Coordinates of N, CA, C and O in Angstrom, one line a residue:
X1 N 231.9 48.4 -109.8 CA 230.8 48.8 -109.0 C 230.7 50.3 -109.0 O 229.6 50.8 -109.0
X2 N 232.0 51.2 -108.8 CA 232.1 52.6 -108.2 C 231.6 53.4 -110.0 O 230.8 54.3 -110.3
X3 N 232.4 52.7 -110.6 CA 231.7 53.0 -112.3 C 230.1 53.1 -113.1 O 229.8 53.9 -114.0
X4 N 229.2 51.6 -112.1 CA 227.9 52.0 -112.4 C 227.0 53.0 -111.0 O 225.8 53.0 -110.6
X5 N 228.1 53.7 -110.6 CA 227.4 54.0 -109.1 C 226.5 53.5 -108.1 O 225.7 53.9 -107.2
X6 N 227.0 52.4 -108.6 CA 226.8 51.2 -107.1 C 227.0 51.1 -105.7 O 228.2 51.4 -105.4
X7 N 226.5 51.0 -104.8 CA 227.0 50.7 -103.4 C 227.0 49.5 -102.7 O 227.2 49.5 -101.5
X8 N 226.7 48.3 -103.5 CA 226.5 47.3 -103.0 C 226.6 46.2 -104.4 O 226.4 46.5 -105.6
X9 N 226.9 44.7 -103.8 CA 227.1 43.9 -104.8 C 226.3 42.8 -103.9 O 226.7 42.5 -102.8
X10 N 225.0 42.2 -104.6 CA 224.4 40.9 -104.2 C 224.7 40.0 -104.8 O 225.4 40.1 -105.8
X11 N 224.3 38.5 -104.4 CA 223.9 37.9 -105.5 C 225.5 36.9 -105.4 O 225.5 36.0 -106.2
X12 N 226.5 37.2 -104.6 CA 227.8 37.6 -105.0 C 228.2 36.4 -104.6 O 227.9 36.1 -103.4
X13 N 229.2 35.2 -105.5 CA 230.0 34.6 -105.3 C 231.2 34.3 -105.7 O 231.6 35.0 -106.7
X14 N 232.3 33.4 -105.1 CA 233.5 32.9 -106.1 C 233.6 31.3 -106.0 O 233.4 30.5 -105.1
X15 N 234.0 31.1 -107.2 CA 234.4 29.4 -107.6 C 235.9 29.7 -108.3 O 236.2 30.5 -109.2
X16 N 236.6 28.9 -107.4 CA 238.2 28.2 -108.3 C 238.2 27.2 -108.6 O 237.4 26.5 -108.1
X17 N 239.4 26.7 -109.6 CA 239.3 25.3 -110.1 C 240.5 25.6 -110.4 O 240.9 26.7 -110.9
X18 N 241.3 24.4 -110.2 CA 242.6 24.6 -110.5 C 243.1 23.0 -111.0 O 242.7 22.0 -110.4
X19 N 243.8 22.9 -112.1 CA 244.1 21.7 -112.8 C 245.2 22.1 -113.6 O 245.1 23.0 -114.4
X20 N 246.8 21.3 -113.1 CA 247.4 21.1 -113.5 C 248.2 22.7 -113.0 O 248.4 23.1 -111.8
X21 N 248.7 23.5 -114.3 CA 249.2 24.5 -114.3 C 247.9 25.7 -114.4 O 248.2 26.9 -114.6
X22 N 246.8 25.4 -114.4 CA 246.4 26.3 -115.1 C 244.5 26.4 -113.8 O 243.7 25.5 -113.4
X23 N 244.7 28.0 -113.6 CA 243.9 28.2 -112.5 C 242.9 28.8 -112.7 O 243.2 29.9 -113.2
X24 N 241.4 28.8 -112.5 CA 240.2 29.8 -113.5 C 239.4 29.8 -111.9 O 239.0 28.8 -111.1
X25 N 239.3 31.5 -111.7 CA 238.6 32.5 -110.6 C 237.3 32.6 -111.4 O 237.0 33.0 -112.5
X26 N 236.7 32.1 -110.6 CA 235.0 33.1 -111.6 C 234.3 33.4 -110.2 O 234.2 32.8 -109.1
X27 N 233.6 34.8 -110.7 CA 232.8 35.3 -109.5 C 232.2 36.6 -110.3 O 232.7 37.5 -111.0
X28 N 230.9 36.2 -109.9 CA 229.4 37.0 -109.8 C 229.0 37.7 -109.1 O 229.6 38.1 -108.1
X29 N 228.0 38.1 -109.3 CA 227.5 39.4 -108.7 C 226.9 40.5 -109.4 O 227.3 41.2 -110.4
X30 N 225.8 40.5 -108.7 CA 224.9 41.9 -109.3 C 225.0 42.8 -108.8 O 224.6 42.7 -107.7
X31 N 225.9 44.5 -109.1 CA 225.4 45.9 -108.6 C 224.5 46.0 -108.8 O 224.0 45.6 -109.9
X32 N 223.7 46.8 -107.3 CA 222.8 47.4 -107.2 C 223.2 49.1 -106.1 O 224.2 49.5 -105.5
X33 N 222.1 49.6 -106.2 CA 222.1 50.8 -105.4 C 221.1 50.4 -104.0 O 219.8 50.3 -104.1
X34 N 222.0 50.4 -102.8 CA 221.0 50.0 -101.6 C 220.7 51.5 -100.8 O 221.4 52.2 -100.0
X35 N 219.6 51.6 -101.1 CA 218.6 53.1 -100.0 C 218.2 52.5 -98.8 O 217.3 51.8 -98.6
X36 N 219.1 52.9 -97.7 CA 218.7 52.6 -96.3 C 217.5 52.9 -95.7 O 217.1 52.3 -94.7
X37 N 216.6 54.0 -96.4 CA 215.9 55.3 -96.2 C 215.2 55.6 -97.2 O 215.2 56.8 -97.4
X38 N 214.3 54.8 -98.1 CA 213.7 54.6 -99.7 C 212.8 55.7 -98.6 O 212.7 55.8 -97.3
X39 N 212.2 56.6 -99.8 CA 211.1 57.6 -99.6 C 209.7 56.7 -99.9 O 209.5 55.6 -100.5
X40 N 209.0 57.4 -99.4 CA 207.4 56.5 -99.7 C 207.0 56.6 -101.2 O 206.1 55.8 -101.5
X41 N 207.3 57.1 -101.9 CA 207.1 57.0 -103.6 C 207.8 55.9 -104.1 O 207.3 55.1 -104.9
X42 N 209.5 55.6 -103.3 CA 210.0 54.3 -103.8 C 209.4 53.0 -103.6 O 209.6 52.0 -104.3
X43 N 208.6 53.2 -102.4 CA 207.7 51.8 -101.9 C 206.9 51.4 -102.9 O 206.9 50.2 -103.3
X44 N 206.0 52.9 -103.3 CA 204.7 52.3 -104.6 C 205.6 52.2 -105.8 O 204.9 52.0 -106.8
X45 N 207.0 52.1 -106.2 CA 207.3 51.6 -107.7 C 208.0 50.6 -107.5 O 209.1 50.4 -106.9
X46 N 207.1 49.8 -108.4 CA 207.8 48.7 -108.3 C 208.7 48.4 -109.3 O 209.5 47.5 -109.3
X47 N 208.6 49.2 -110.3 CA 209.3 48.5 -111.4 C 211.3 49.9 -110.9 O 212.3 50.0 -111.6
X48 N 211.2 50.5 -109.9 CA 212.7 51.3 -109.3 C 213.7 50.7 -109.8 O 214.3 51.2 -110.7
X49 N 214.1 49.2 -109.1 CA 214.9 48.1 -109.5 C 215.7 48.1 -110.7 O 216.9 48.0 -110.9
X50 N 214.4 48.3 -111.6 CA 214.9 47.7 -113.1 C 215.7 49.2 -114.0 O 216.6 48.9 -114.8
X51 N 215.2 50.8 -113.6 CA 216.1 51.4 -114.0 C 217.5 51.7 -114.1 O 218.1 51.1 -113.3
X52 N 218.0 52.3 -114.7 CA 219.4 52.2 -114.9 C 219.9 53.5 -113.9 O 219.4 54.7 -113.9
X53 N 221.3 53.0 -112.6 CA 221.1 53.7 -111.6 C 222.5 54.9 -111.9 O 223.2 55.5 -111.1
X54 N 222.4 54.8 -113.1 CA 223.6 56.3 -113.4 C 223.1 56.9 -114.6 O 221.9 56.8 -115.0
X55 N 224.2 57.7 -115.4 CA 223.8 58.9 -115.7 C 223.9 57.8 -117.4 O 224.7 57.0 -117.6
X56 N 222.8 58.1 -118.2 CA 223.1 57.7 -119.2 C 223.9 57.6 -120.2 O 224.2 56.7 -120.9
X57 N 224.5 59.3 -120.2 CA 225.4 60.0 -121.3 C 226.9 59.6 -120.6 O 227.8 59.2 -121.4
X58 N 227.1 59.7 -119.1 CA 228.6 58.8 -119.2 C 228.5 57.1 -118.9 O 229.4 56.5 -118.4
X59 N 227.4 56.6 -119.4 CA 227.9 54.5 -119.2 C 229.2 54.4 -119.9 O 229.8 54.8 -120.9
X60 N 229.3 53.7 -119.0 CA 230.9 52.8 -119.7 C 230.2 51.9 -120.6 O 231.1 51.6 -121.4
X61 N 229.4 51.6 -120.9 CA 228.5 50.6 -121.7 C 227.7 51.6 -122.8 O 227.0 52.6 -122.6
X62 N 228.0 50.8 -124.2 CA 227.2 50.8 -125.4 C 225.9 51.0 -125.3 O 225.3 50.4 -126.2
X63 N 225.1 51.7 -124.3 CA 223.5 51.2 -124.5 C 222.9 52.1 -125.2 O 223.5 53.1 -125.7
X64 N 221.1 51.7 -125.1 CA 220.0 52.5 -125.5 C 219.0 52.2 -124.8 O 218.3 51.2 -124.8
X65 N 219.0 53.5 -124.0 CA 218.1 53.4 -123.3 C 216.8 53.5 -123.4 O 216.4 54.2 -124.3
X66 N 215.8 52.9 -122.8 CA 214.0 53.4 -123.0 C 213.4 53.8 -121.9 O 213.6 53.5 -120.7
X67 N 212.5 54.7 -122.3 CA 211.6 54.6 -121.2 C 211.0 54.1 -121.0 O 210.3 53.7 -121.9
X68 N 210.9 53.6 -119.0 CA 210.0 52.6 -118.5 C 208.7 52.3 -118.7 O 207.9 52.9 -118.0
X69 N 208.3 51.5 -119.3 CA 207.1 51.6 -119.6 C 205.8 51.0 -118.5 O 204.8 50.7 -119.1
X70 N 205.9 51.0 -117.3 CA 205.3 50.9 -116.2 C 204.9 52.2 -115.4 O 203.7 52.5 -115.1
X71 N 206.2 53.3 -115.2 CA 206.2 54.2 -114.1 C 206.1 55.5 -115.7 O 205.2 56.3 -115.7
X72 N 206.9 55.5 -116.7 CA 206.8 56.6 -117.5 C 207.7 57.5 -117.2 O 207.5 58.5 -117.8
X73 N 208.8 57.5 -116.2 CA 209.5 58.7 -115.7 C 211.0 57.7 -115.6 O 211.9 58.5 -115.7
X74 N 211.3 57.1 -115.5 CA 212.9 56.2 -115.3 C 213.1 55.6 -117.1 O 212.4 55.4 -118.1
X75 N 214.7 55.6 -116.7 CA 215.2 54.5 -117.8 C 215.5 53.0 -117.7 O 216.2 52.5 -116.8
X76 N 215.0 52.4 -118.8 CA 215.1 51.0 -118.4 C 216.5 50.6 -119.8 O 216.7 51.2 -120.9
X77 N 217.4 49.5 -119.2 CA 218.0 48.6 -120.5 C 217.1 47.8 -121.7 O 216.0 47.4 -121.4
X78 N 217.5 47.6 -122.7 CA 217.1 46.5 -123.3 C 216.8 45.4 -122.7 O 215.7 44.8 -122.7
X79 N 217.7 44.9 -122.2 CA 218.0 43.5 -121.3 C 218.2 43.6 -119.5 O 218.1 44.6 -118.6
X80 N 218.3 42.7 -119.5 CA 218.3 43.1 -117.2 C 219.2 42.0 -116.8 O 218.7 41.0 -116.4
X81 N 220.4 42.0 -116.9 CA 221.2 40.8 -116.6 C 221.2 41.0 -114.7 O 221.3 42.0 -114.0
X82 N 221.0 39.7 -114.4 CA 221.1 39.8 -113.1 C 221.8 38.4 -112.2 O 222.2 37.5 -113.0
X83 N 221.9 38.2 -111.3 CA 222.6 36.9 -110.6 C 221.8 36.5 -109.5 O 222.0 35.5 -108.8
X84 N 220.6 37.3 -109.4 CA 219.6 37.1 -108.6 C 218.3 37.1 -109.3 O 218.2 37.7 -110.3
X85 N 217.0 36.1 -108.6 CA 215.7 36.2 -109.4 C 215.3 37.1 -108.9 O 215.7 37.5 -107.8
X86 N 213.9 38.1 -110.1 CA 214.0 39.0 -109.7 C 212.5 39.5 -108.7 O 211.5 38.9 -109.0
X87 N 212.6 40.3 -108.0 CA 211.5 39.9 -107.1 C 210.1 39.9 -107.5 O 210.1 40.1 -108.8
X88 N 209.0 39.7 -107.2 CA 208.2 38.5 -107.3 C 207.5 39.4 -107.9 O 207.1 39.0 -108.9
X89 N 206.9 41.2 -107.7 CA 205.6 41.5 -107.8 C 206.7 43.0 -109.1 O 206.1 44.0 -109.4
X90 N 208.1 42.7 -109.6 CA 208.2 43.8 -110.1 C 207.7 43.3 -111.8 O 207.8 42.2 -112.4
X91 N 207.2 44.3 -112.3 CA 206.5 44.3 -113.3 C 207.5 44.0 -114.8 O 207.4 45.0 -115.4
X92 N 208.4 43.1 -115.7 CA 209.0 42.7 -116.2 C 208.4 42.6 -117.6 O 207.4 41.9 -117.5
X93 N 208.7 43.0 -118.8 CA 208.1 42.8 -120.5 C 208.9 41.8 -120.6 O 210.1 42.1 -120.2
X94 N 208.8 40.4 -121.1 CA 209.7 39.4 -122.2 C 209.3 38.4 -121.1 O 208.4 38.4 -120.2
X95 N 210.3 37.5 -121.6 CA 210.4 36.2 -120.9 C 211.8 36.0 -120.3 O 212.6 36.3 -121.2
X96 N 212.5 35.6 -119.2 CA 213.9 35.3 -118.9 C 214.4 34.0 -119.7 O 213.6 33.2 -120.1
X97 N 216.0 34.0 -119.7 CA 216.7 33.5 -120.6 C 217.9 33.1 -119.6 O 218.4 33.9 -118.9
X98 N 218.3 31.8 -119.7 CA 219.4 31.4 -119.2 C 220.6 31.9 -120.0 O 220.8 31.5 -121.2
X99 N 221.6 33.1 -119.3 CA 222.4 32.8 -120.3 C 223.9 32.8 -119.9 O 224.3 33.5 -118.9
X100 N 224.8 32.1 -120.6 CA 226.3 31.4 -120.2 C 227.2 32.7 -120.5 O 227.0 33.3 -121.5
X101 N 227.9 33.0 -119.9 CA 229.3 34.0 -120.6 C 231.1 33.2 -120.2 O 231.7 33.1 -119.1
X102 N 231.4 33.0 -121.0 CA 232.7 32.6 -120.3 C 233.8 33.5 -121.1 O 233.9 33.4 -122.3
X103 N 234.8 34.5 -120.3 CA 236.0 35.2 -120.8 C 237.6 34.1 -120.0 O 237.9 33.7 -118.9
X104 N 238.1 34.1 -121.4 CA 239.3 33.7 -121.1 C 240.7 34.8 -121.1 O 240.6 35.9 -121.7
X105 N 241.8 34.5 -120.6 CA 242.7 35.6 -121.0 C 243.8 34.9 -121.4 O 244.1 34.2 -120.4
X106 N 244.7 34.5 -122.2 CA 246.0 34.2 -122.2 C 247.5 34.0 -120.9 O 248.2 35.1 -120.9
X107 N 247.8 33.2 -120.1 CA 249.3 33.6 -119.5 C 249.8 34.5 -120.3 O 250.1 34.2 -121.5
X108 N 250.0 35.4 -119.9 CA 251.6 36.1 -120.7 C 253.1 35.6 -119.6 O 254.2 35.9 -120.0

C-alpha cells in the first residue's frame, strides 16, 4: 500500500482453509488514496478514481500509462483491477471482466 502511495485499503478481506498439512491465507483488497478534504474541482471529476495515484517513473509495476480520456489532464492504466464495483456515474471505456488470479508458493 505505502509503495503505490496509498492510505487506505477497501474492499478488504481474508479467507483461510486449512486441510490436512497444508494452509492457504487469501486476502484482498483495493488501494486507494482517501482525501478527507477533496477540493471542489475533485467533486466535478468524476473519472479522479480511475488515475494512477503515484509517480509514474518510480511504479513498482511494468506499466503504460495514458492519458485520461474524459478530464485530459490525469493518467489512467490500461486495465483498473479493483475488489470493489466501481461507482455508478464514473465514466469507464471497455467492458468489465471477471478475472481469477491464484499464486502459490512452495513449503521450504
Amino acid at each position: 500500500m505505502k509503495t503505490l502511495g496509498c492510505t487506505a485499503v477497501i474492499g478488504y478481506s481474508e479467507q483461510s482453509t486449512i486441510c490436512d498439512k497444508l494452509c492457504v491465507l487469501s486476502a484482498i483488497g483495493t488501494a486507494v488514496i482517501l482525501n478527507p478534504s477533496p477540493s471542489l474541482a475533485d467533486e466535478f471529476n468524476p473519472c479522479k478514481p480511475c488515475h494512477i495515484p503515484y509517480n509514474v517513473q518510480s511504479s513498482p509495476f511494468n506499466i503504460t500509462p495514458h492519458t485520461c480520456s474524459v478530464c485530459g489532464s490525469g493518467k489512467v492504466p490500461d486495465i483498473l483491477l479493483t475488489t470493489i464495483d466501481i461507482l455508478p456515474l464514473t465514466p469507464v471505456n471497455g467492458n468489465g471482466c471477471f478475472i481469477q488470479v491464484q499464486t502459490f508458493r512452495t513449503k521450504e
